[in-house]
């Protein structure tokens, strides 16, 4: 059974920092493409950051330079360090794992349940 469990969300003032964690189980984490998405009230879910198995990363323009995604393959965990938070960063943050499922190696995405981040002005 695949599980992605996010933690680390909460309430923080503008300019503050939070670190989100996503612990994965039931997948070959070392080869999974791990990403963070977010969804604000009344808006569509949007891409935040991604890290591939080799460590290459990419970010949405809105968070580039403020957020850092990283992974620890020994702990099957991906992190999102969020600095200089703004009220517009308020959203539910979701972890996603992109895998190739046997036997036909079909691409499939697994999602966590989300963690709330609220940034007050």
Coordinates of C-alpha atoms in Angstrom, one line a residue:
X1 CA 0.0 0.0 0.0
X2 CA 1.3 3.4 -1.0
X3 CA 1.3 6.2 1.6
X4 CA 2.4 9.7 1.4
X5 CA 2.2 11.6 4.7
X6 CA 2.8 15.3 4.8
X7 CA 3.6 17.2 8.0
X8 CA 5.0 20.5 9.1
X9 CA 2.2 22.9 8.1
X10 CA 0.9 25.6 10.4
X11 CA 0.3 29.3 10.9
X12 CA 3.2 31.7 10.4
X13 CA 3.6 35.4 10.1
X14 CA 4.7 37.0 6.8
X15 CA 8.4 36.8 6.4
X16 CA 8.6 33.6 8.5
X17 CA 9.7 30.1 7.6
X18 CA 8.2 26.6 7.6
X19 CA 9.6 23.2 6.6
X20 CA 7.2 20.6 5.2
X21 CA 8.0 16.9 5.1
X22 CA 6.5 14.1 3.1
X23 CA 7.3 10.5 4.2
X24 CA 6.7 7.9 1.6
X25 CA 6.1 4.2 1.8
X26 CA 5.1 1.4 -0.6
X27 CA 7.1 2.9 -3.5
X28 CA 10.7 2.7 -4.8
X29 CA 11.4 6.2 -3.4
X30 CA 14.9 6.4 -4.8
X31 CA 13.6 6.5 -8.4
X32 CA 10.4 8.4 -7.8
X33 CA 9.9 11.9 -9.1
X34 CA 8.8 13.8 -6.0
X35 CA 7.0 17.1 -6.1
X36 CA 5.0 19.6 -4.1
X37 CA 1.8 21.3 -5.2
X38 CA -0.5 23.7 -3.5
X39 CA -4.2 24.7 -3.7
X40 CA -5.5 27.9 -2.3
X41 CA -9.3 28.3 -1.6
X42 CA -11.2 28.8 -4.8
X43 CA -8.2 28.2 -7.0
X44 CA -6.8 25.2 -9.0
X45 CA -4.0 23.1 -7.7
X46 CA -0.7 24.4 -8.9
X47 CA 2.9 23.2 -9.2
X48 CA 5.4 24.4 -6.6
X49 CA 8.6 22.4 -6.9
X50 CA 10.0 19.1 -8.1
X51 CA 13.1 17.0 -7.4
X52 CA 14.1 14.0 -9.6
X53 CA 16.0 10.9 -8.4
X54 CA 19.4 12.5 -9.4
X55 CA 18.7 15.6 -7.3
X56 CA 17.8 18.0 -10.1
X57 CA 15.2 20.5 -9.0
X58 CA 12.8 23.0 -10.6
X59 CA 10.5 25.6 -9.1
X60 CA 7.5 27.7 -9.9
X61 CA 8.5 31.3 -10.6
X62 CA 6.4 32.4 -7.7
X63 CA 8.5 30.5 -5.2
X64 CA 11.9 30.4 -6.8
X65 CA 14.6 31.8 -4.5
X66 CA 12.4 31.5 -1.4
X67 CA 11.6 27.7 -1.4
X68 CA 14.0 24.8 -1.5
X69 CA 13.0 21.2 -2.3
X70 CA 15.2 18.3 -1.2
X71 CA 15.0 14.6 -0.7
X72 CA 16.6 12.0 1.6
X73 CA 16.5 8.7 -0.1
X74 CA 17.6 6.9 3.1
X75 CA 14.6 8.2 4.9
X76 CA 12.1 8.0 2.0
X77 CA 11.3 11.7 2.7
X78 CA 11.0 14.8 0.6
X79 CA 11.2 18.3 2.2
X80 CA 10.1 21.7 1.2
X81 CA 11.9 24.5 3.1
X82 CA 9.8 27.7 2.7
X83 CA 11.4 31.0 3.6
X84 CA 10.2 34.6 3.3
X85 CA 6.6 33.4 3.3
X86 CA 3.9 35.7 2.0
X87 CA 0.2 35.7 2.6
X88 CA -0.3 34.6 -1.0
X89 CA 1.5 31.3 -0.1
X90 CA -1.5 30.3 2.0
X91 CA -2.8 27.0 0.7
X92 CA -3.0 23.3 1.3
X93 CA 0.3 21.8 0.3
X94 CA 0.3 18.4 -1.3
X95 CA 3.1 15.9 -1.9
X96 CA 3.1 13.9 -5.1
X97 CA 5.1 10.9 -6.1
X98 CA 5.5 10.0 -9.8
X99 CA 6.4 6.4 -10.4
X100 CA 6.4 3.8 -13.2
X101 CA 4.1 0.9 -12.1
X102 CA 5.0 -2.7 -13.1
X103 CA 4.5 -4.8 -15.1
X104 CA 4.0 -2.4 -18.0
X105 CA 5.8 0.5 -16.3
X106 CA 2.8 2.8 -16.7
X107 CA 3.3 6.3 -15.3
X108 CA 1.2 7.0 -12.2
X109 CA 1.0 9.7 -9.6
X110 CA 0.3 9.2 -5.9
X111 CA -0.9 12.1 -3.7
X112 CA -0.7 12.8 0.0
X113 CA -3.6 14.1 2.0
X114 CA -2.2 17.6 2.2
X115 CA -1.1 20.0 5.0
X116 CA -2.4 23.5 5.6
X117 CA 0.0 26.4 5.5
X118 CA -1.4 29.8 6.6
X119 CA 0.6 33.0 6.3
X120 CA -0.8 36.0 8.2
X121 CA 0.0 39.5 7.2

